[in-house]
């Protein structure tokens, strides 16, 4: 019987495994650093509160999300209201049915020159974010355009809007008016189960270029909180 030859020691395979393990550890550390700790933060909110502001973060535990302000020039406001959401009535304008939970405001010299609102729509079942974003754009254009004053589309509905939730976003310049001085609107639609999180940012045309990075940070600073206690098919 021939003696089986021993396989030579492969240093490159060992180095590859070590490198892969290191990469996984770095990824886990980065996730832990960026994702809010629900249990820890909930304990630090005021007694009994499940919605509130903590440092530079807004937390909403009933609908499992948080959002971070871009920097100290933005103010966070917790909007009052009922946390029990009704299902969307698709026969009515969608944006009018959003329950707005938080607002971030950037102050200019005379008045706020940018506002971002974060809210939620609840559906009977999961929906395509792109379809709802297109519908909302059409409804908004129908509301604000006139035969003599047309909107300009800065960005057609496109994806992704968010690195984790994906979703879609668009941007339009609406006809300016006394009631609508912040006429540049950027809308992000982020899906999660039978919810869509809505982030509506508004600014003026002269301020748009300078404030665009901050508006983008609000979307990228949006995080979902863990729902491990619920099965994957659970709905709101």
Coordinates of N, CA and C in Angstrom, one line a residue:
X1 N 0.9 -1.2 0.0 CA 0.0 0.0 0.0 C 0.9 1.2 0.0
X2 N 0.6 2.1 -0.9 CA 1.3 3.3 -1.0 C 1.0 4.3 0.1
X3 N 2.0 4.9 0.7 CA 1.8 5.9 1.8 C 1.2 7.2 1.2
X4 N 0.2 7.7 1.8 CA -0.5 8.9 1.3 C 0.4 10.1 1.6
X5 N 0.6 10.9 0.6 CA 1.5 12.1 0.8 C 0.7 13.1 1.6
X6 N 1.4 13.7 2.5 CA 0.9 14.8 3.3 C 0.8 16.1 2.4
X7 N -0.4 16.8 2.6 CA -0.5 18.0 1.8 C 0.4 19.1 2.4
X8 N 1.0 19.8 1.5 CA 1.9 20.8 2.0 C 1.2 21.9 2.8
X9 N 1.8 22.5 3.7 CA 1.3 23.6 4.6 C 1.1 24.8 3.7
X10 N -0.2 25.3 3.6 CA -0.5 26.4 2.7 C -0.7 27.7 3.6
X11 N 0.4 28.4 3.6 CA 0.4 29.7 4.4 C -0.6 30.7 3.8
X12 N -0.8 30.7 2.5 CA -1.7 31.7 1.9 C -3.1 31.5 2.4
X13 N -3.5 30.2 2.6 CA -4.9 30.0 3.0 C -5.1 30.5 4.5
X14 N -4.1 30.2 5.3 CA -4.1 30.7 6.7 C -4.2 32.2 6.7
X15 N -3.4 32.9 5.9 CA -3.4 34.3 5.9 C -4.7 34.9 5.4
X16 N -5.3 34.2 4.5 CA -6.6 34.6 3.9 C -7.7 34.5 5.0
X17 N -7.7 33.4 5.8 CA -8.7 33.2 6.9 C -8.5 34.2 8.0
X18 N -7.3 34.5 8.3 CA -7.0 35.6 9.3 C -7.5 36.9 8.8
X19 N -7.2 37.2 7.6 CA -7.7 38.5 7.0 C -9.2 38.6 7.0
X20 N -9.9 37.5 6.6 CA -11.4 37.4 6.6 C -11.9 37.6 8.0
X21 N -11.3 37.0 9.0 CA -11.8 37.1 10.4 C -11.7 38.6 10.8
X22 N -10.5 39.2 10.5 CA -10.3 40.6 10.9 C -11.3 41.5 10.2
X23 N -11.7 41.2 9.0 CA -12.6 42.0 8.3 C -14.0 41.9 8.9
X24 N -14.4 40.7 9.3 CA -15.7 40.5 10.0 C -15.7 41.2 11.3
X25 N -14.7 41.2 12.1 CA -14.6 41.9 13.4 C -14.7 43.4 13.2
X26 N -14.1 43.9 12.2 CA -14.1 45.3 11.9 C -15.6 45.7 11.5
X27 N -16.2 44.9 10.7 CA -17.6 45.2 10.3 C -18.5 45.2 11.5
X28 N -18.4 44.2 12.3 CA -19.3 44.1 13.5 C -19.1 45.3 14.4
X29 N -17.8 45.7 14.6 CA -17.5 46.9 15.4 C -18.1 48.2 14.8
X30 N -18.1 48.3 13.5 CA -18.6 49.5 12.8 C -20.2 49.5 13.0
X31 N -20.8 48.3 12.8 CA -22.2 48.2 13.0 C -22.6 48.6 14.4
X32 N -21.9 48.1 15.4 CA -22.2 48.4 16.8 C -22.0 49.9 17.1
X33 N -21.1 50.5 16.4 CA -20.8 51.9 16.7 C -21.9 52.8 16.0
X34 N -22.4 52.4 14.9 CA -23.4 53.3 14.2 C -24.8 53.0 14.5
X35 N -25.2 51.8 15.0 CA -26.6 51.5 15.2 C -26.9 51.8 16.7
X36 N -27.9 52.6 16.9 CA -28.3 53.0 18.3 C -28.6 51.7 19.1
X37 N -28.3 51.8 20.4 CA -28.6 50.7 21.3 C -30.0 51.0 21.9
X38 N -31.1 50.3 21.5 CA -32.4 50.6 21.9 C -32.6 50.5 23.4
X39 N -32.1 49.4 24.0 CA -32.3 49.2 25.4 C -31.6 50.3 26.2
X40 N -30.4 50.6 25.9 CA -29.6 51.6 26.6 C -30.2 53.0 26.5
X41 N -30.6 53.4 25.2 CA -31.2 54.7 25.0 C -32.5 54.8 25.6
X42 N -33.3 53.8 25.6 CA -34.7 53.8 26.2 C -34.6 54.1 27.7
X43 N -33.6 53.6 28.4 CA -33.4 53.8 29.8 C -33.0 55.2 30.1
X44 N -32.3 55.9 29.1 CA -31.9 57.2 29.3 C -32.9 58.3 29.0
X45 N -34.0 57.9 28.3 CA -35.1 58.9 28.0 C -35.8 59.1 29.3
X46 N -36.6 60.2 29.3 CA -37.4 60.5 30.5 C -38.3 59.3 30.9
X47 N -38.6 59.1 32.2 CA -39.4 58.0 32.7 C -40.7 57.8 31.9
X48 N -40.9 56.7 31.3 CA -42.1 56.4 30.6 C -42.2 56.8 29.2
X49 N -41.2 57.6 28.7 CA -41.2 58.1 27.4 C -40.7 57.1 26.4
X50 N -41.3 57.0 25.3 CA -40.9 56.1 24.2 C -40.6 56.9 22.9
X51 N -40.8 58.2 23.0 CA -40.5 59.1 21.9 C -39.7 60.3 22.6
X52 N -38.6 60.6 22.0 CA -37.9 61.8 22.6 C -36.6 62.1 21.9
X53 N -36.0 63.1 22.4 CA -34.7 63.6 21.9 C -33.6 63.3 22.9
X54 N -32.5 62.8 22.5 CA -31.4 62.5 23.4 C -30.1 62.9 22.7
X55 N -29.4 63.9 23.2 CA -28.2 64.5 22.6 C -28.5 65.0 21.2
X56 N -27.9 64.4 20.2 CA -28.2 64.8 18.8 C -29.1 63.8 18.1
X57 N -29.8 63.0 18.8 CA -30.6 61.9 18.2 C -32.1 62.1 18.6
X58 N -33.0 61.8 17.7 CA -34.4 61.6 18.0 C -34.7 60.1 17.9
X59 N -35.4 59.6 19.0 CA -35.8 58.2 19.1 C -37.3 58.1 19.0
X60 N -37.8 57.1 18.2 CA -39.2 56.7 18.2 C -39.3 55.2 18.3
X61 N -39.6 54.8 19.6 CA -39.6 53.3 19.8 C -40.9 52.7 19.4
X62 N -42.1 53.4 19.4 CA -43.3 52.7 18.9 C -43.1 52.3 17.4
X63 N -42.4 53.0 16.6 CA -42.2 52.7 15.2 C -40.8 52.4 14.8
X64 N -39.9 52.1 15.9 CA -38.6 51.5 15.7 C -37.7 52.3 14.8
X65 N -37.5 53.6 15.0 CA -36.5 54.3 14.2 C -35.9 55.4 15.1
X66 N -34.7 55.9 14.6 CA -34.1 57.0 15.2 C -33.5 57.9 14.0
X67 N -33.2 59.1 14.2 CA -32.6 60.0 13.2 C -31.7 61.0 13.9
X68 N -30.6 61.2 13.3 CA -29.6 62.1 13.8 C -29.5 63.4 13.1
X69 N -29.4 64.5 13.9 CA -29.3 65.8 13.2 C -27.9 65.9 12.6
X70 N -27.8 66.7 11.5 CA -26.5 66.8 10.8 C -25.4 67.4 11.7
X71 N -25.7 68.5 12.4 CA -24.7 69.2 13.2 C -25.5 70.1 14.2
X72 N -24.8 70.9 14.9 CA -25.4 71.8 15.9 C -26.2 72.9 15.4
X73 N -26.0 73.2 14.0 CA -26.8 74.3 13.4 C -28.3 73.9 13.2
X74 N -28.6 72.6 13.4 CA -29.9 72.1 13.2 C -30.6 71.8 14.6
X75 N -31.8 72.2 14.7 CA -32.6 71.9 15.9 C -33.6 70.8 15.7
X76 N -33.7 69.9 16.7 CA -34.7 68.8 16.6 C -35.9 69.2 17.4
X77 N -37.1 69.0 16.8 CA -38.3 69.3 17.5 C -39.2 68.0 17.5
X78 N -39.6 67.6 18.7 CA -40.5 66.4 18.7 C -41.9 66.9 18.5
X79 N -42.6 66.4 17.5 CA -43.9 66.9 17.1 C -45.0 66.2 17.9
X80 N -45.9 66.9 18.5 CA -47.0 66.2 19.3 C -48.0 65.5 18.4
X81 N -48.6 64.5 19.0 CA -49.6 63.8 18.2 C -49.8 62.4 18.7
X82 N -50.8 61.7 18.1 CA -51.2 60.4 18.5 C -50.2 59.4 17.8
X83 N -49.7 58.4 18.5 CA -48.8 57.4 17.9 C -49.6 56.2 17.3
X84 N -50.9 56.2 17.4 CA -51.7 55.2 16.7 C -52.1 55.6 15.3
X85 N -51.6 54.9 14.3 CA -51.8 55.3 13.0 C -52.9 54.6 12.3
X86 N -53.7 55.3 11.5 CA -54.7 54.7 10.7 C -54.1 54.2 9.4
X87 N -54.7 53.2 8.8 CA -54.3 52.7 7.5 C -54.5 53.8 6.4
X88 N -53.6 53.9 5.4 CA -53.7 54.8 4.3 C -55.0 54.6 3.5
X89 N -55.7 55.7 3.2 CA -56.8 55.8 2.3 C -56.3 56.2 1.0
X90 N -56.1 55.3 0.0 CA -55.5 55.7 -1.2 C -56.3 56.5 -2.1
X91 N -57.5 56.8 -1.7 CA -58.4 57.7 -2.5 C -58.1 59.2 -2.1
X92 N -57.3 59.4 -1.1 CA -57.0 60.7 -0.6 C -55.5 61.0 -0.9
X93 N -55.1 62.3 -0.9 CA -53.6 62.6 -1.1 C -52.8 61.9 -0.1
X94 N -51.7 61.3 -0.5 CA -50.9 60.5 0.4 C -50.1 61.4 1.4
X95 N -49.6 62.5 1.0 CA -48.7 63.3 1.8 C -49.6 63.9 3.0
X96 N -50.8 64.1 2.7 CA -51.7 64.7 3.8 C -52.0 63.7 4.9
X97 N -51.7 62.4 4.6 CA -52.0 61.3 5.6 C -50.8 60.9 6.4
X98 N -49.6 61.5 6.1 CA -48.4 61.2 6.9 C -48.6 61.7 8.3
X99 N -48.2 60.8 9.2 CA -48.1 61.3 10.6 C -46.7 61.7 10.9
X100 N -46.5 63.0 11.1 CA -45.2 63.6 11.3 C -44.8 63.5 12.7
X101 N -43.6 62.9 13.0 CA -43.2 62.7 14.4 C -42.1 63.6 14.8
X102 N -41.2 64.0 13.9 CA -40.1 64.9 14.2 C -39.8 65.9 13.1
X103 N -39.2 67.0 13.5 CA -38.9 68.0 12.6 C -37.5 68.6 12.9
X104 N -36.7 68.7 11.9 CA -35.4 69.4 12.0 C -35.3 70.7 11.3
X105 N -34.9 71.7 11.9 CA -34.9 73.1 11.4 C -33.5 73.7 11.3
X106 N -33.2 74.3 10.2 CA -31.9 75.0 10.1 C -32.2 76.5 10.0
X107 N -31.7 77.3 10.9 CA -32.0 78.7 11.0 C -31.1 79.5 10.1
X108 N -31.7 80.4 9.3 CA -31.0 81.4 8.5 C -30.9 82.7 9.3
X109 N -30.5 83.7 8.6 CA -30.3 85.0 9.3 C -31.6 85.6 9.7
X110 N -32.7 85.5 8.9 CA -33.9 86.1 9.3 C -35.0 85.0 9.7
X111 N -34.9 83.9 9.1 CA -35.9 82.8 9.4 C -35.3 81.5 9.0
X112 N -36.0 80.4 9.4 CA -35.5 79.0 9.0 C -35.4 79.0 7.5
X113 N -34.2 78.4 7.0 CA -34.0 78.3 5.6 C -34.0 76.9 5.1
X114 N -34.3 76.0 6.0 CA -34.5 74.5 5.7 C -35.2 73.8 6.8
X115 N -36.1 72.9 6.4 CA -36.9 72.1 7.3 C -36.9 70.7 6.8
X116 N -36.7 69.7 7.7 CA -36.9 68.3 7.3 C -37.9 67.7 8.3
X117 N -38.9 67.0 7.8 CA -39.9 66.4 8.6 C -39.7 64.9 8.4
X118 N -39.9 64.1 9.5 CA -39.8 62.7 9.5 C -41.2 62.1 9.9
X119 N -41.8 61.3 9.1 CA -43.1 60.7 9.4 C -43.3 59.3 8.9
X120 N -44.5 58.8 9.1 CA -44.8 57.4 8.8 C -46.1 57.3 8.1
X121 N -46.2 56.4 7.1 CA -47.5 56.0 6.5 C -47.6 54.5 6.8
X122 N -48.9 54.1 7.2 CA -49.1 52.7 7.5 C -50.1 52.1 6.5
X123 N -49.7 50.9 5.9 CA -50.5 50.3 4.8 C -51.1 49.0 5.3
X124 N -52.1 48.5 4.6 CA -52.6 47.2 5.0 C -51.6 46.1 4.8
X125 N -50.7 46.2 3.8 CA -49.7 45.3 3.5 C -48.5 46.0 2.9
X126 N -47.4 45.3 2.6 CA -46.2 46.0 2.1 C -46.5 46.6 0.7
X127 N -45.9 47.7 0.3 CA -46.1 48.3 -0.9 C -44.8 48.6 -1.6
X128 N -44.8 49.0 -2.9 CA -43.6 49.4 -3.6 C -43.4 50.8 -3.3
X129 N -42.2 51.1 -2.8 CA -41.8 52.5 -2.4 C -41.8 53.4 -3.7
X130 N -41.4 52.9 -4.8 CA -41.3 53.6 -6.0 C -42.7 54.1 -6.5
X131 N -43.6 53.2 -6.4 CA -45.0 53.5 -6.8 C -45.6 54.7 -6.0
X132 N -45.4 54.6 -4.7 CA -45.9 55.6 -3.8 C -45.2 56.9 -3.9
X133 N -43.9 56.9 -4.2 CA -43.2 58.1 -4.4 C -43.6 58.8 -5.7
X134 N -43.9 58.1 -6.7 CA -44.3 58.6 -8.0 C -45.7 59.3 -7.8
X135 N -46.6 58.6 -7.0 CA -47.9 59.1 -6.8 C -47.9 60.4 -6.0
X136 N -47.0 60.4 -5.0 CA -46.9 61.7 -4.2 C -46.4 62.8 -5.0
X137 N -45.4 62.6 -5.9 CA -44.9 63.6 -6.7 C -46.0 64.2 -7.6
X138 N -46.8 63.3 -8.2 CA -47.9 63.7 -9.1 C -48.9 64.5 -8.3
X139 N -49.2 64.1 -7.1 CA -50.2 64.8 -6.3 C -49.7 66.2 -5.9
X140 N -48.5 66.3 -5.6 CA -47.9 67.6 -5.2 C -47.8 68.5 -6.4
X141 N -47.4 68.0 -7.5 CA -47.4 68.9 -8.7 C -48.8 69.4 -9.1
X142 N -49.8 68.5 -9.0 CA -51.1 68.9 -9.3 C -51.6 70.0 -8.3
X143 N -51.1 70.0 -7.1 CA -51.6 70.9 -6.1 C -50.9 72.3 -6.3
X144 N -49.6 72.3 -6.7 CA -48.9 73.6 -6.7 C -48.6 74.2 -8.0
X145 N -48.8 73.4 -9.1 CA -48.6 74.0 -10.4 C -49.8 74.7 -10.9
X146 N -49.6 75.7 -11.7 CA -50.7 76.4 -12.4 C -50.3 76.5 -13.9
X147 N -51.2 76.9 -14.8 CA -50.8 77.0 -16.2 C -49.7 78.0 -16.4
X148 N -49.5 79.0 -15.5 CA -48.5 80.0 -15.7 C -47.3 79.8 -14.8
X149 N -47.3 78.8 -13.9 CA -46.2 78.6 -13.0 C -46.0 77.1 -12.9
X150 N -45.0 76.6 -13.6 CA -44.7 75.2 -13.6 C -43.6 74.8 -12.7
X151 N -43.6 73.6 -12.2 CA -42.5 73.1 -11.4 C -41.3 72.6 -12.3
X152 N -40.2 72.5 -11.7 CA -39.0 72.0 -12.3 C -38.5 70.7 -11.6
X153 N -38.3 69.6 -12.3 CA -37.9 68.4 -11.6 C -36.4 68.3 -11.6
X154 N -35.8 68.4 -10.3 CA -34.4 68.3 -10.2 C -33.9 66.9 -10.3
X155 N -34.7 66.0 -9.8 CA -34.3 64.5 -9.8 C -35.6 63.7 -9.9
X156 N -35.7 62.9 -11.0 CA -36.8 62.0 -11.1 C -36.7 60.9 -10.0
X157 N -37.7 60.2 -9.8 CA -37.7 59.2 -8.7 C -36.6 58.2 -9.0
X158 N -35.7 58.0 -8.1 CA -34.6 57.1 -8.3 C -34.2 56.4 -7.0
X159 N -33.4 55.4 -7.1 CA -33.0 54.6 -5.9 C -31.5 54.4 -6.0
X160 N -30.9 54.1 -4.8 CA -31.5 54.0 -3.5 C -31.5 55.4 -2.8
X161 N -32.4 55.5 -1.9 CA -32.5 56.7 -1.0 C -31.7 56.5 0.3
X162 N -31.4 55.2 0.6 CA -30.8 54.9 1.9 C -30.0 53.7 1.8
X163 N -28.9 53.7 2.5 CA -27.9 52.6 2.4 C -28.4 51.2 2.9
X164 N -29.3 51.2 3.8 CA -29.9 50.0 4.4 C -31.3 49.7 3.9
X165 N -32.2 50.7 4.0 CA -33.6 50.5 3.6 C -33.8 50.6 2.1
X166 N -32.8 51.1 1.4 CA -32.9 51.3 0.0 C -33.9 52.4 -0.3
X167 N -35.1 52.0 -0.7 CA -36.2 53.0 -0.9 C -35.8 53.9 -2.1
X168 N -36.6 55.0 -2.3 CA -36.4 55.9 -3.4 C -36.5 57.3 -3.0
X169 N -36.1 58.3 -3.9 CA -36.2 59.7 -3.5 C -36.4 60.5 -4.8
X170 N -36.9 61.7 -4.7 CA -37.0 62.6 -5.8 C -36.8 64.0 -5.3
X171 N -36.6 65.0 -6.2 CA -36.4 66.4 -5.8 C -37.1 67.3 -6.9
X172 N -37.9 68.3 -6.4 CA -38.5 69.2 -7.4 C -38.4 70.6 -6.9
X173 N -38.4 71.6 -7.8 CA -38.5 73.0 -7.5 C -40.0 73.4 -7.8
X174 N -40.7 73.7 -6.8 CA -42.1 74.1 -7.0 C -42.2 75.6 -7.3
X175 N -43.3 76.1 -7.9 CA -43.4 77.5 -8.1 C -43.4 78.2 -6.8
X176 N -42.6 79.3 -6.6 CA -42.5 80.0 -5.3 C -43.8 80.8 -5.1
X177 N -44.1 81.0 -3.8 CA -45.2 81.8 -3.4 C -45.0 82.3 -2.0
X178 N -45.8 83.2 -1.5 CA -45.7 83.7 -0.1 C -45.9 82.5 0.9
X179 N -46.7 81.6 0.5 CA -47.0 80.5 1.4 C -45.9 79.3 1.3
X180 N -45.2 79.4 0.2 CA -44.3 78.3 -0.1 C -42.9 78.8 -0.5
X181 N -42.3 79.6 0.4 CA -40.9 80.1 0.1 C -39.9 79.1 0.1
X182 N -40.0 78.0 0.9 CA -39.1 76.9 0.8 C -39.6 75.9 -0.3
X183 N -39.3 76.3 -1.5 CA -40.0 75.6 -2.6 C -39.2 74.5 -3.3
X184 N -38.0 74.2 -2.7 CA -37.3 73.0 -3.2 C -37.6 71.9 -2.2
X185 N -38.3 70.9 -2.8 CA -38.7 69.8 -2.0 C -38.0 68.5 -2.4
X186 N -37.4 67.8 -1.3 CA -36.8 66.5 -1.6 C -37.5 65.5 -0.7
X187 N -38.0 64.5 -1.3 CA -38.8 63.5 -0.6 C -38.1 62.1 -0.7
X188 N -37.9 61.5 0.5 CA -37.4 60.1 0.5 C -38.5 59.2 1.1
X189 N -38.7 58.0 0.4 CA -39.7 57.0 0.8 C -38.9 55.7 1.2
X190 N -38.9 55.4 2.4 CA -38.1 54.2 2.9 C -39.1 53.1 3.5
X191 N -39.1 51.9 2.8 CA -40.0 50.9 3.2 C -39.5 50.0 4.3
X192 N -40.5 49.6 5.2 CA -40.2 48.6 6.2 C -41.5 47.8 6.6
X193 N -41.6 46.6 6.1 CA -42.8 45.8 6.3 C -44.0 46.6 5.7
X194 N -45.0 46.8 6.5 CA -46.2 47.5 6.0 C -46.1 49.0 6.3
X195 N -45.0 49.5 6.6 CA -44.8 51.0 6.8 C -43.9 51.6 5.7
X196 N -44.1 52.9 5.5 CA -43.1 53.6 4.7 C -42.7 54.8 5.6
X197 N -41.5 54.9 5.9 CA -41.0 56.1 6.5 C -40.8 57.2 5.5
X198 N -41.3 58.4 5.8 CA -41.2 59.5 4.9 C -40.3 60.6 5.4
X199 N -39.3 61.1 4.6 CA -38.5 62.2 5.0 C -38.7 63.3 4.0
X200 N -39.3 64.4 4.4 CA -39.6 65.5 3.4 C -38.7 66.7 3.9
X201 N -37.8 67.1 3.0 CA -36.9 68.2 3.3 C -37.3 69.3 2.3
X202 N -37.3 70.6 2.9 CA -37.7 71.7 2.1 C -36.6 72.9 2.3
X203 N -36.2 73.5 1.3 CA -35.4 74.7 1.4 C -35.7 75.6 0.2
X204 N -34.9 76.7 0.1 CA -35.2 77.6 -1.0 C -34.1 77.4 -2.1
X205 N -34.4 77.9 -3.3 CA -33.4 77.8 -4.4 C -32.1 78.4 -4.1
X206 N -32.0 79.6 -3.5 CA -30.7 80.2 -3.3 C -29.9 79.4 -2.2
X207 N -30.6 78.7 -1.3 CA -29.9 78.0 -0.2 C -29.6 76.6 -0.5
X208 N -30.2 76.0 -1.6 CA -30.2 74.6 -1.8 C -28.8 74.0 -1.9
X209 N -27.9 74.6 -2.7 CA -26.6 74.1 -2.9 C -25.8 74.0 -1.6
X210 N -25.9 75.1 -0.8 CA -25.2 75.1 0.5 C -25.7 74.1 1.5
X211 N -27.0 73.9 1.5 CA -27.6 73.1 2.6 C -27.8 71.6 2.1
X212 N -27.6 71.3 0.9 CA -27.8 70.0 0.4 C -27.0 68.9 1.2
X213 N -25.7 69.1 1.5 CA -25.0 68.1 2.3 C -25.7 67.8 3.6
X214 N -26.2 68.8 4.3 CA -26.9 68.6 5.6 C -28.2 67.9 5.4
X215 N -29.0 68.2 4.3 CA -30.2 67.5 4.1 C -29.9 66.0 3.8
X216 N -28.8 65.7 3.1 CA -28.5 64.3 2.8 C -28.1 63.6 4.0
X217 N -27.4 64.3 5.0 CA -27.0 63.7 6.2 C -28.2 63.2 7.1
X218 N -29.3 64.0 7.0 CA -30.5 63.6 7.7 C -31.0 62.3 7.2
X219 N -31.0 62.0 5.9 CA -31.5 60.7 5.4 C -30.5 59.6 5.8
X220 N -29.2 59.9 5.6 CA -28.2 58.9 5.9 C -28.1 58.6 7.4
X221 N -28.6 59.6 8.3 CA -28.6 59.4 9.7 C -29.8 58.8 10.2
X222 N -30.7 58.4 9.3 CA -31.9 57.7 9.7 C -31.6 56.2 10.0
X223 N -31.9 55.7 11.1 CA -31.6 54.3 11.5 C -32.9 53.6 11.9
X224 N -33.0 52.3 11.6 CA -34.1 51.5 12.2 C -33.6 50.8 13.4
X225 N -34.5 50.7 14.4 CA -34.2 50.0 15.7 C -34.7 48.5 15.6
X226 N -34.0 47.7 16.4 CA -34.2 46.3 16.3 C -35.7 45.9 16.6
X227 N -36.2 44.9 15.8 CA -37.5 44.3 16.1 C -37.4 42.8 16.3
X228 N -36.3 42.4 16.9 CA -36.0 41.0 17.1 C -37.1 40.2 17.9
X229 N -37.9 41.0 18.7 CA -38.9 40.4 19.5 C -40.2 40.0 18.7
X230 N -40.2 40.4 17.4 CA -41.4 40.1 16.5 C -41.0 39.2 15.4
X231 N -41.8 38.3 14.9 CA -41.5 37.5 13.8 C -41.5 38.3 12.5
X232 N -40.8 37.8 11.5 CA -40.6 38.6 10.3 C -41.9 39.0 9.6
X233 N -42.9 38.2 9.8 CA -44.2 38.6 9.1 C -45.1 39.5 9.9
X234 N -44.6 39.9 11.1 CA -45.4 40.8 11.9 C -45.6 42.2 11.3
X235 N -46.8 42.7 11.4 CA -47.2 44.0 10.8 C -47.6 44.9 11.9
X236 N -47.5 46.2 11.6 CA -47.9 47.3 12.6 C -49.4 47.4 12.6

